[in-house]
JSON list of C-alpha atoms in Angstrom, two decimals:
[
{"chain": "A", "resi": 1, "resn": "ALA", "atom": "CA", "xyz": [-33.88, -16.19, -21.36]},
{"chain": "A", "resi": 2, "resn": "ALA", "atom": "CA", "xyz": [-31.04, -17.86, -19.49]},
{"chain": "A", "resi": 3, "resn": "PRO", "atom": "CA", "xyz": [-29.32, -20.76, -21.23]},
{"chain": "A", "resi": 4, "resn": "VAL", "atom": "CA", "xyz": [-30.58, -24.17, -20.20]},
{"chain": "A", "resi": 5, "resn": "PHE", "atom": "CA", "xyz": [-28.61, -26.77, -18.30]},
{"chain": "A", "resi": 6, "resn": "LEU", "atom": "CA", "xyz": [-28.88, -30.53, -18.81]},
{"chain": "A", "resi": 7, "resn": "GLY", "atom": "CA", "xyz": [-26.19, -31.35, -16.26]},
{"chain": "A", "resi": 8, "resn": "VAL", "atom": "CA", "xyz": [-23.72, -33.48, -18.21]},
{"chain": "A", "resi": 9, "resn": "ALA", "atom": "CA", "xyz": [-20.07, -33.33, -19.20]},
{"chain": "A", "resi": 10, "resn": "THR", "atom": "CA", "xyz": [-18.52, -35.16, -22.14]},
{"chain": "A", "resi": 11, "resn": "ASP", "atom": "CA", "xyz": [-15.00, -35.80, -23.29]},
{"chain": "A", "resi": 12, "resn": "GLY", "atom": "CA", "xyz": [-15.91, -33.92, -26.47]},
{"chain": "A", "resi": 13, "resn": "HIS", "atom": "CA", "xyz": [-15.12, -36.85, -28.73]},
{"chain": "A", "resi": 14, "resn": "ALA", "atom": "CA", "xyz": [-17.88, -38.32, -30.85]},
{"chain": "A", "resi": 15, "resn": "GLU", "atom": "CA", "xyz": [-18.63, -42.00, -30.50]},
{"chain": "A", "resi": 16, "resn": "ALA", "atom": "CA", "xyz": [-19.83, -44.08, -33.43]},
{"chain": "A", "resi": 17, "resn": "ASP", "atom": "CA", "xyz": [-23.40, -43.22, -32.35]},
{"chain": "A", "resi": 18, "resn": "GLY", "atom": "CA", "xyz": [-23.34, -40.11, -30.18]},
{"chain": "A", "resi": 19, "resn": "VAL", "atom": "CA", "xyz": [-21.28, -38.63, -27.38]},
{"chain": "A", "resi": 20, "resn": "ARG", "atom": "CA", "xyz": [-20.21, -40.42, -24.16]},
{"chain": "A", "resi": 21, "resn": "LEU", "atom": "CA", "xyz": [-21.10, -38.81, -20.83]},
{"chain": "A", "resi": 22, "resn": "THR", "atom": "CA", "xyz": [-18.12, -38.46, -18.51]},
{"chain": "A", "resi": 23, "resn": "GLN", "atom": "CA", "xyz": [-20.09, -36.82, -15.70]},
{"chain": "A", "resi": 24, "resn": "VAL", "atom": "CA", "xyz": [-23.70, -36.37, -14.63]},
{"chain": "A", "resi": 25, "resn": "VAL", "atom": "CA", "xyz": [-24.23, -33.52, -12.15]},
{"chain": "A", "resi": 26, "resn": "PRO", "atom": "CA", "xyz": [-26.17, -34.65, -9.05]},
{"chain": "A", "resi": 27, "resn": "ASP", "atom": "CA", "xyz": [-29.78, -33.36, -8.92]},
{"chain": "A", "resi": 28, "resn": "SER", "atom": "CA", "xyz": [-29.55, -32.02, -12.49]},
{"chain": "A", "resi": 29, "resn": "ALA", "atom": "CA", "xyz": [-32.10, -32.65, -15.24]},
{"chain": "A", "resi": 30, "resn": "ALA", "atom": "CA", "xyz": [-29.89, -35.46, -16.55]},
{"chain": "A", "resi": 31, "resn": "ALA", "atom": "CA", "xyz": [-29.60, -37.10, -13.13]},
{"chain": "A", "resi": 32, "resn": "ARG", "atom": "CA", "xyz": [-33.35, -36.89, -12.54]},
{"chain": "A", "resi": 33, "resn": "ALA", "atom": "CA", "xyz": [-33.86, -38.50, -15.98]},
{"chain": "A", "resi": 34, "resn": "GLY", "atom": "CA", "xyz": [-31.68, -41.44, -14.92]},
{"chain": "A", "resi": 35, "resn": "LEU", "atom": "CA", "xyz": [-28.63, -40.75, -17.09]},
{"chain": "A", "resi": 36, "resn": "ARG", "atom": "CA", "xyz": [-25.30, -42.07, -15.80]},
{"chain": "A", "resi": 37, "resn": "GLU", "atom": "CA", "xyz": [-21.62, -41.63, -16.51]},
{"chain": "A", "resi": 38, "resn": "GLY", "atom": "CA", "xyz": [-20.70, -43.84, -19.46]},
{"chain": "A", "resi": 39, "resn": "ASP", "atom": "CA", "xyz": [-24.05, -43.52, -21.22]},
{"chain": "A", "resi": 40, "resn": "VAL", "atom": "CA", "xyz": [-23.79, -42.44, -24.87]},
{"chain": "A", "resi": 41, "resn": "LEU", "atom": "CA", "xyz": [-26.17, -39.62, -25.77]},
{"chain": "A", "resi": 42, "resn": "VAL", "atom": "CA", "xyz": [-27.53, -40.21, -29.28]},
{"chain": "A", "resi": 43, "resn": "ARG", "atom": "CA", "xyz": [-30.50, -37.86, -29.68]},
{"chain": "A", "resi": 44, "resn": "LEU", "atom": "CA", "xyz": [-31.89, -34.93, -27.75]},
{"chain": "A", "resi": 45, "resn": "GLY", "atom": "CA", "xyz": [-35.41, -34.05, -28.80]},
{"chain": "A", "resi": 46, "resn": "ASP", "atom": "CA", "xyz": [-35.54, -34.31, -32.58]},
{"chain": "A", "resi": 47, "resn": "ARG", "atom": "CA", "xyz": [-31.80, -33.64, -33.03]},
{"chain": "A", "resi": 48, "resn": "VAL", "atom": "CA", "xyz": [-29.02, -36.19, -33.50]},
{"chain": "A", "resi": 49, "resn": "VAL", "atom": "CA", "xyz": [-26.07, -35.59, -31.17]},
{"chain": "A", "resi": 50, "resn": "ASP", "atom": "CA", "xyz": [-22.79, -36.41, -32.90]},
{"chain": "A", "resi": 51, "resn": "GLY", "atom": "CA", "xyz": [-20.54, -34.39, -30.59]},
{"chain": "A", "resi": 52, "resn": "PHE", "atom": "CA", "xyz": [-20.38, -31.78, -27.87]},
{"chain": "A", "resi": 53, "resn": "GLU", "atom": "CA", "xyz": [-21.16, -28.92, -30.27]},
{"chain": "A", "resi": 54, "resn": "ASP", "atom": "CA", "xyz": [-24.35, -30.70, -31.40]},
{"chain": "A", "resi": 55, "resn": "LEU", "atom": "CA", "xyz": [-25.38, -30.99, -27.76]},
{"chain": "A", "resi": 56, "resn": "VAL", "atom": "CA", "xyz": [-24.73, -27.31, -27.04]},
{"chain": "A", "resi": 57, "resn": "THR", "atom": "CA", "xyz": [-26.48, -26.17, -30.23]},
{"chain": "A", "resi": 58, "resn": "THR", "atom": "CA", "xyz": [-29.51, -28.29, -29.44]},
{"chain": "A", "resi": 59, "resn": "LEU", "atom": "CA", "xyz": [-29.73, -27.04, -25.85]},
{"chain": "A", "resi": 60, "resn": "ARG", "atom": "CA", "xyz": [-29.62, -23.42, -27.07]},
{"chain": "A", "resi": 61, "resn": "ARG", "atom": "CA", "xyz": [-32.89, -24.06, -28.92]},
{"chain": "A", "resi": 62, "resn": "HIS", "atom": "CA", "xyz": [-34.71, -24.77, -25.65]},
{"chain": "A", "resi": 63, "resn": "GLN", "atom": "CA", "xyz": [-35.89, -22.85, -22.62]},
{"chain": "A", "resi": 64, "resn": "ARG", "atom": "CA", "xyz": [-36.00, -23.63, -18.93]},
{"chain": "A", "resi": 65, "resn": "GLY", "atom": "CA", "xyz": [-38.85, -26.01, -18.19]},
{"chain": "A", "resi": 66, "resn": "ASP", "atom": "CA", "xyz": [-38.90, -27.60, -21.65]},
{"chain": "A", "resi": 67, "resn": "GLN", "atom": "CA", "xyz": [-39.26, -31.36, -21.55]},
{"chain": "A", "resi": 68, "resn": "VAL", "atom": "CA", "xyz": [-37.05, -33.17, -24.05]},
{"chain": "A", "resi": 69, "resn": "ARG", "atom": "CA", "xyz": [-36.93, -36.79, -25.10]},
{"chain": "A", "resi": 70, "resn": "ILE", "atom": "CA", "xyz": [-33.46, -38.33, -24.77]},
{"chain": "A", "resi": 71, "resn": "LEU", "atom": "CA", "xyz": [-32.28, -41.37, -26.68]},
{"chain": "A", "resi": 72, "resn": "TYR", "atom": "CA", "xyz": [-29.07, -42.92, -25.35]},
{"chain": "A", "resi": 73, "resn": "LEU", "atom": "CA", "xyz": [-27.07, -46.12, -25.29]},
{"chain": "A", "resi": 74, "resn": "ARG", "atom": "CA", "xyz": [-26.24, -47.97, -22.08]},
{"chain": "A", "resi": 75, "resn": "ASP", "atom": "CA", "xyz": [-24.17, -51.12, -22.34]},
{"chain": "A", "resi": 76, "resn": "GLY", "atom": "CA", "xyz": [-24.84, -51.07, -26.09]},
{"chain": "A", "resi": 77, "resn": "LEU", "atom": "CA", "xyz": [-28.63, -51.11, -25.69]},
{"chain": "A", "resi": 78, "resn": "ASP", "atom": "CA", "xyz": [-30.99, -48.34, -26.83]},
{"chain": "A", "resi": 79, "resn": "GLN", "atom": "CA", "xyz": [-32.66, -46.54, -23.93]},
{"chain": "A", "resi": 80, "resn": "GLU", "atom": "CA", "xyz": [-35.12, -43.66, -23.84]},
{"chain": "A", "resi": 81, "resn": "THR", "atom": "CA", "xyz": [-36.04, -41.16, -21.15]},
{"chain": "A", "resi": 82, "resn": "SER", "atom": "CA", "xyz": [-37.15, -37.57, -20.88]},
{"chain": "A", "resi": 83, "resn": "ALA", "atom": "CA", "xyz": [-35.77, -34.61, -18.94]},
{"chain": "A", "resi": 84, "resn": "THR", "atom": "CA", "xyz": [-37.15, -31.26, -17.88]},
{"chain": "A", "resi": 85, "resn": "LEU", "atom": "CA", "xyz": [-34.41, -28.72, -18.56]},
{"chain": "A", "resi": 86, "resn": "ASP", "atom": "CA", "xyz": [-33.11, -26.41, -15.83]},
{"chain": "A", "resi": 87, "resn": "ALA", "atom": "CA", "xyz": [-31.84, -22.85, -16.20]},
{"chain": "A", "resi": 88, "resn": "ARG", "atom": "CA", "xyz": [-28.09, -22.45, -15.95]},
{"chain": "A", "resi": 89, "resn": "SER", "atom": "CA", "xyz": [-27.35, -20.60, -12.73]}
]
């Protein structure tokens, strides 16, 4: 199976509670889920995201079409959404 694509970029540095998004690709799973640049991704599915490697490792456990719950911080407030993962093209 092709690797999945959430559609985010990070600066690679862990925040106190997750990893900050530096880019959200238009029309990606992340964009459709409402994520925005500056959001801090805390949890993807049942996995805590403490850095870019955590994000990549977690995405590798999924397949195209999987729906994952996303916990993130926006302006310091907990937010929750879900995304249906795309295949990396």
